[in-house]
Each structure stands twice: as structure tokens, then as C-alpha cells.
């Protein structure tokens, strides 16, 4: 059986129109305070055993030695990278690496943190969409979005803050 071009079944979600896509892309760029129109997500950095040794002269010279800097390692999940753009009443959108977008169902709500607070708006998260598994290990067809970075929250760009504060 051939691999699905849409392994996480997002094909059923409606794509946004070209006009709306351009507007939403501009919103992402504005929220992230970027100057170009490329995918706004960060790129993961792979490292090897040599990066954990004092002999990694290149990293030491550039000031990015893992021995001298805090870093996070994350569990490798088997999902697909998406950013999640939440635009309040305009809806929420899954943003893929090609900077294409799919509209999430209007039944999905993103309430504010406190009772009575307005819903989340102008927010861009970075993460991965994974298919959940039942406790017995069998696939359950339930999708979960695992956010690992808050790039912009309620209009405030967070990327200048350390990851621990986002």
C-alpha cells in the first residue's frame, strides 16, 4: 500500500482561498516581525556526539558550544510539523512547511486563560500534529497538537524571550 500524501488526514479540512491565504501569510509575518514571506517557523538543529565535546572547535569559536549553553532535547514524535495560527473570530489554521494553510473546524475554540476573558487571538504556536494511541498501543484516529513553542501570544511576539519563558 502506498504511503498517503496526507498521512494525518487533513485533506478533509478546507483549504483557504488564495486571497485569504495571502492575507493570513501577511498576518504570520507581521506577528513574527519578519521581513520576508517565507515559512515563519524555526528550523530544528541536529547535533552529534562531537558537539558535546570540548574539541568541537568550530562551535566553541562561534560561541554555540553545547557544553557552555543550556539546551533542550525533545522526544522524537512520529507526526507532522505544523504551526497553529489562531485568529480569534476569523478562525484557526494549520500552517504547513510550504506556508499553505487549512482551516480548522469552527467548533474548535481557544478560550482565554481566565473565566470571562476574551478568546485567544493573534497567536502563533509551533508544534507537531500526531495521531494519538490508545493505552493498549493501538491507533485511535484521535489527532493531538503538541505545541513546543509559543512564537506569538495574543499579539505579543515572544521569540526574543528565552524558550523557558515562552
mmCIF file of C-alpha atoms in Angstrom:
data_model
loop_
_atom_site.group_PDB
_atom_site.id
_atom_site.type_symbol
_atom_site.label_atom_id
_atom_site.label_comp_id
_atom_site.label_asym_id
_atom_site.label_seq_id
_atom_site.Cartn_x
_atom_site.Cartn_y
_atom_site.Cartn_z
ATOM 1 C CA UNK A 1 0.000 0.000 0.000
ATOM 2 C CA UNK A 2 1.436 3.392 -0.973
ATOM 3 C CA UNK A 3 2.090 6.000 1.681
ATOM 4 C CA UNK A 4 -0.606 8.628 1.929
ATOM 5 C CA UNK A 5 0.383 12.116 0.748
ATOM 6 C CA UNK A 6 -1.731 13.354 3.681
ATOM 7 C CA UNK A 7 -0.782 10.941 6.494
ATOM 8 C CA UNK A 8 -2.688 12.872 9.148
ATOM 9 C CA UNK A 9 -5.949 13.096 7.216
ATOM 10 C CA UNK A 10 -6.010 16.873 6.895
ATOM 11 C CA UNK A 11 -7.298 16.525 3.338
ATOM 12 C CA UNK A 12 -10.822 16.808 4.701
ATOM 13 C CA UNK A 13 -10.078 20.255 6.142
ATOM 14 C CA UNK A 14 -10.895 23.115 3.791
ATOM 15 C CA UNK A 15 -8.001 24.981 2.226
ATOM 16 C CA UNK A 16 -8.246 28.723 2.434
ATOM 17 C CA UNK A 17 -8.745 30.744 -0.742
ATOM 18 C CA UNK A 18 -5.685 32.269 -2.409
ATOM 19 C CA UNK A 19 -6.745 35.756 -1.324
ATOM 20 C CA UNK A 20 -7.285 34.671 2.276
ATOM 21 C CA UNK A 21 -4.024 32.694 2.222
ATOM 22 C CA UNK A 22 -2.014 35.766 1.235
ATOM 23 C CA UNK A 23 -3.692 37.796 3.988
ATOM 24 C CA UNK A 24 -3.048 35.114 6.615
ATOM 25 C CA UNK A 25 0.568 34.747 5.487
ATOM 26 C CA UNK A 26 0.987 38.511 5.935
ATOM 27 C CA UNK A 27 -0.513 38.183 9.432
ATOM 28 C CA UNK A 28 2.031 35.463 10.329
ATOM 29 C CA UNK A 29 4.876 37.637 9.068
ATOM 30 C CA UNK A 30 3.523 40.658 10.957
ATOM 31 C CA UNK A 31 3.071 38.678 14.184
ATOM 32 C CA UNK A 32 6.622 37.326 13.938
ATOM 33 C CA UNK A 33 8.043 40.731 12.917
ATOM 34 C CA UNK A 34 9.721 39.207 9.880
ATOM 35 C CA UNK A 35 10.776 40.896 6.681
ATOM 36 C CA UNK A 36 10.400 38.094 4.154
ATOM 37 C CA UNK A 37 7.480 35.920 3.141
ATOM 38 C CA UNK A 38 8.927 32.508 3.986
ATOM 39 C CA UNK A 39 7.580 29.932 6.420
ATOM 40 C CA UNK A 40 7.966 31.612 9.828
ATOM 41 C CA UNK A 41 8.820 28.518 11.860
ATOM 42 C CA UNK A 42 12.220 27.835 13.330
ATOM 43 C CA UNK A 43 14.342 25.047 11.962
ATOM 44 C CA UNK A 44 15.362 22.178 14.219
ATOM 45 C CA UNK A 45 19.056 21.776 14.865
ATOM 46 C CA UNK A 46 20.599 18.334 14.824
ATOM 47 C CA UNK A 47 23.672 17.654 16.849
ATOM 48 C CA UNK A 48 26.128 14.819 17.115
ATOM 49 C CA UNK A 49 28.345 13.402 19.826
ATOM 50 C CA UNK A 50 31.178 15.676 18.667
ATOM 51 C CA UNK A 51 29.072 18.712 19.607
ATOM 52 C CA UNK A 52 29.219 17.570 23.228
ATOM 53 C CA UNK A 53 32.994 17.540 23.458
ATOM 54 C CA UNK A 54 35.419 20.362 24.207
ATOM 55 C CA UNK A 55 37.179 19.514 20.937
ATOM 56 C CA UNK A 56 34.354 20.985 18.853
ATOM 57 C CA UNK A 57 36.460 23.992 17.910
ATOM 58 C CA UNK A 58 34.018 25.432 15.370
ATOM 59 C CA UNK A 59 31.156 25.576 17.886
ATOM 60 C CA UNK A 60 33.425 26.981 20.573
ATOM 61 C CA UNK A 61 34.704 29.654 18.171
ATOM 62 C CA UNK A 62 31.145 30.672 17.253
ATOM 63 C CA UNK A 63 30.100 30.652 20.920
ATOM 64 C CA UNK A 64 27.479 27.952 20.481
ATOM 65 C CA UNK A 65 29.149 25.029 22.218
ATOM 66 C CA UNK A 66 26.546 22.832 23.873
ATOM 67 C CA UNK A 67 28.916 22.457 26.801
ATOM 68 C CA UNK A 68 28.629 26.180 27.508
ATOM 69 C CA UNK A 69 24.964 26.786 26.691
ATOM 70 C CA UNK A 70 21.683 25.482 28.034
ATOM 71 C CA UNK A 71 19.660 23.493 25.528
ATOM 72 C CA UNK A 72 16.602 21.290 25.379
ATOM 73 C CA UNK A 73 16.267 17.861 23.880
ATOM 74 C CA UNK A 74 12.784 16.685 22.962
ATOM 75 C CA UNK A 75 11.288 13.282 22.451
ATOM 76 C CA UNK A 76 11.074 12.353 18.783
ATOM 77 C CA UNK A 77 7.423 12.041 17.887
ATOM 78 C CA UNK A 78 6.056 10.482 14.737
ATOM 79 C CA UNK A 79 3.920 13.313 13.449
ATOM 80 C CA UNK A 80 3.905 16.212 11.036
ATOM 81 C CA UNK A 81 5.237 19.684 11.770
ATOM 82 C CA UNK A 82 2.590 22.409 11.721
ATOM 83 C CA UNK A 83 2.258 25.873 13.097
ATOM 84 C CA UNK A 84 -1.118 26.742 14.583
ATOM 85 C CA UNK A 85 -2.413 30.208 13.745
ATOM 86 C CA UNK A 86 -5.288 31.330 15.980
ATOM 87 C CA UNK A 87 -7.067 34.437 14.717
ATOM 88 C CA UNK A 88 -9.993 34.714 17.140
ATOM 89 C CA UNK A 89 -13.316 35.044 15.349
ATOM 90 C CA UNK A 90 -11.578 34.640 11.953
ATOM 91 C CA UNK A 91 -10.788 31.047 12.858
ATOM 92 C CA UNK A 92 -7.788 28.825 13.427
ATOM 93 C CA UNK A 93 -5.484 27.410 10.779
ATOM 94 C CA UNK A 94 -2.887 24.679 10.450
ATOM 95 C CA UNK A 95 0.183 26.086 8.673
ATOM 96 C CA UNK A 96 2.468 23.594 6.926
ATOM 97 C CA UNK A 97 6.139 23.983 5.964
ATOM 98 C CA UNK A 98 5.120 25.128 2.486
ATOM 99 C CA UNK A 99 3.260 28.036 4.142
ATOM 100 C CA UNK A 100 -0.060 26.587 2.950
ATOM 101 C CA UNK A 101 -2.996 26.670 5.346
ATOM 102 C CA UNK A 102 -6.023 24.576 6.217
ATOM 103 C CA UNK A 103 -8.935 25.950 8.217
ATOM 104 C CA UNK A 104 -9.787 24.098 11.422
ATOM 105 C CA UNK A 105 -13.456 23.380 12.163
ATOM 106 C CA UNK A 106 -15.297 26.361 13.677
ATOM 107 C CA UNK A 107 -16.239 24.166 16.641
ATOM 108 C CA UNK A 108 -12.634 24.382 17.853
ATOM 109 C CA UNK A 109 -12.406 27.096 20.469
ATOM 110 C CA UNK A 110 -9.400 28.624 22.183
ATOM 111 C CA UNK A 111 -10.697 30.272 25.371
ATOM 112 C CA UNK A 112 -8.694 32.822 27.349
ATOM 113 C CA UNK A 113 -6.854 31.719 30.483
ATOM 114 C CA UNK A 114 -9.358 33.248 32.906
ATOM 115 C CA UNK A 115 -13.131 32.886 33.035
ATOM 116 C CA UNK A 116 -14.767 35.643 31.043
ATOM 117 C CA UNK A 117 -11.535 36.586 29.254
ATOM 118 C CA UNK A 118 -11.791 37.055 25.500
ATOM 119 C CA UNK A 119 -10.768 34.068 23.372
ATOM 120 C CA UNK A 120 -7.186 33.710 22.221
ATOM 121 C CA UNK A 121 -6.438 35.845 19.168
ATOM 122 C CA UNK A 122 -3.354 36.789 17.110
ATOM 123 C CA UNK A 123 -1.476 33.724 18.339
ATOM 124 C CA UNK A 124 1.046 31.566 16.500
ATOM 125 C CA UNK A 125 2.264 28.296 18.003
ATOM 126 C CA UNK A 126 4.812 25.861 16.615
ATOM 127 C CA UNK A 127 4.439 22.152 17.113
ATOM 128 C CA UNK A 128 3.595 18.783 15.702
ATOM 129 C CA UNK A 129 0.336 17.057 14.870
ATOM 130 C CA UNK A 130 0.394 13.424 15.968
ATOM 131 C CA UNK A 131 -2.037 10.561 15.864
ATOM 132 C CA UNK A 132 -2.773 9.500 19.424
ATOM 133 C CA UNK A 133 -2.660 5.896 20.532
ATOM 134 C CA UNK A 134 -4.908 4.112 22.993
ATOM 135 C CA UNK A 135 -3.262 2.809 26.191
ATOM 136 C CA UNK A 136 -3.044 -0.618 24.522
ATOM 137 C CA UNK A 137 -0.835 0.948 21.830
ATOM 138 C CA UNK A 138 -3.397 0.800 19.044
ATOM 139 C CA UNK A 139 -4.026 3.831 16.900
ATOM 140 C CA UNK A 140 -7.197 5.662 17.912
ATOM 141 C CA UNK A 141 -7.543 8.107 14.982
ATOM 142 C CA UNK A 142 -7.512 10.951 17.516
ATOM 143 C CA UNK A 143 -5.274 13.788 16.493
ATOM 144 C CA UNK A 144 -3.358 15.839 19.063
ATOM 145 C CA UNK A 145 -1.398 19.014 18.522
ATOM 146 C CA UNK A 146 1.776 19.108 20.604
ATOM 147 C CA UNK A 147 2.893 22.724 20.889
ATOM 148 C CA UNK A 148 6.584 23.089 21.634
ATOM 149 C CA UNK A 149 6.999 26.825 21.080
ATOM 150 C CA UNK A 150 4.814 29.888 21.562
ATOM 151 C CA UNK A 151 6.044 32.253 18.864
ATOM 152 C CA UNK A 152 3.392 34.913 19.360
ATOM 153 C CA UNK A 153 0.668 35.031 22.024
ATOM 154 C CA UNK A 154 -2.272 37.438 21.820
ATOM 155 C CA UNK A 155 -0.323 39.743 19.513
ATOM 156 C CA UNK A 156 2.896 39.780 21.561
ATOM 157 C CA UNK A 157 5.895 38.315 19.721
ATOM 158 C CA UNK A 158 7.740 36.006 22.117
ATOM 159 C CA UNK A 159 10.714 34.938 20.008
ATOM 160 C CA UNK A 160 13.154 37.330 21.693
ATOM 161 C CA UNK A 161 12.444 35.677 25.054
ATOM 162 C CA UNK A 162 14.266 32.537 26.138
ATOM 163 C CA UNK A 163 12.368 29.355 25.332
ATOM 164 C CA UNK A 164 11.873 28.765 29.076
ATOM 165 C CA UNK A 165 9.739 31.928 29.290
ATOM 166 C CA UNK A 166 7.544 31.397 26.259
#
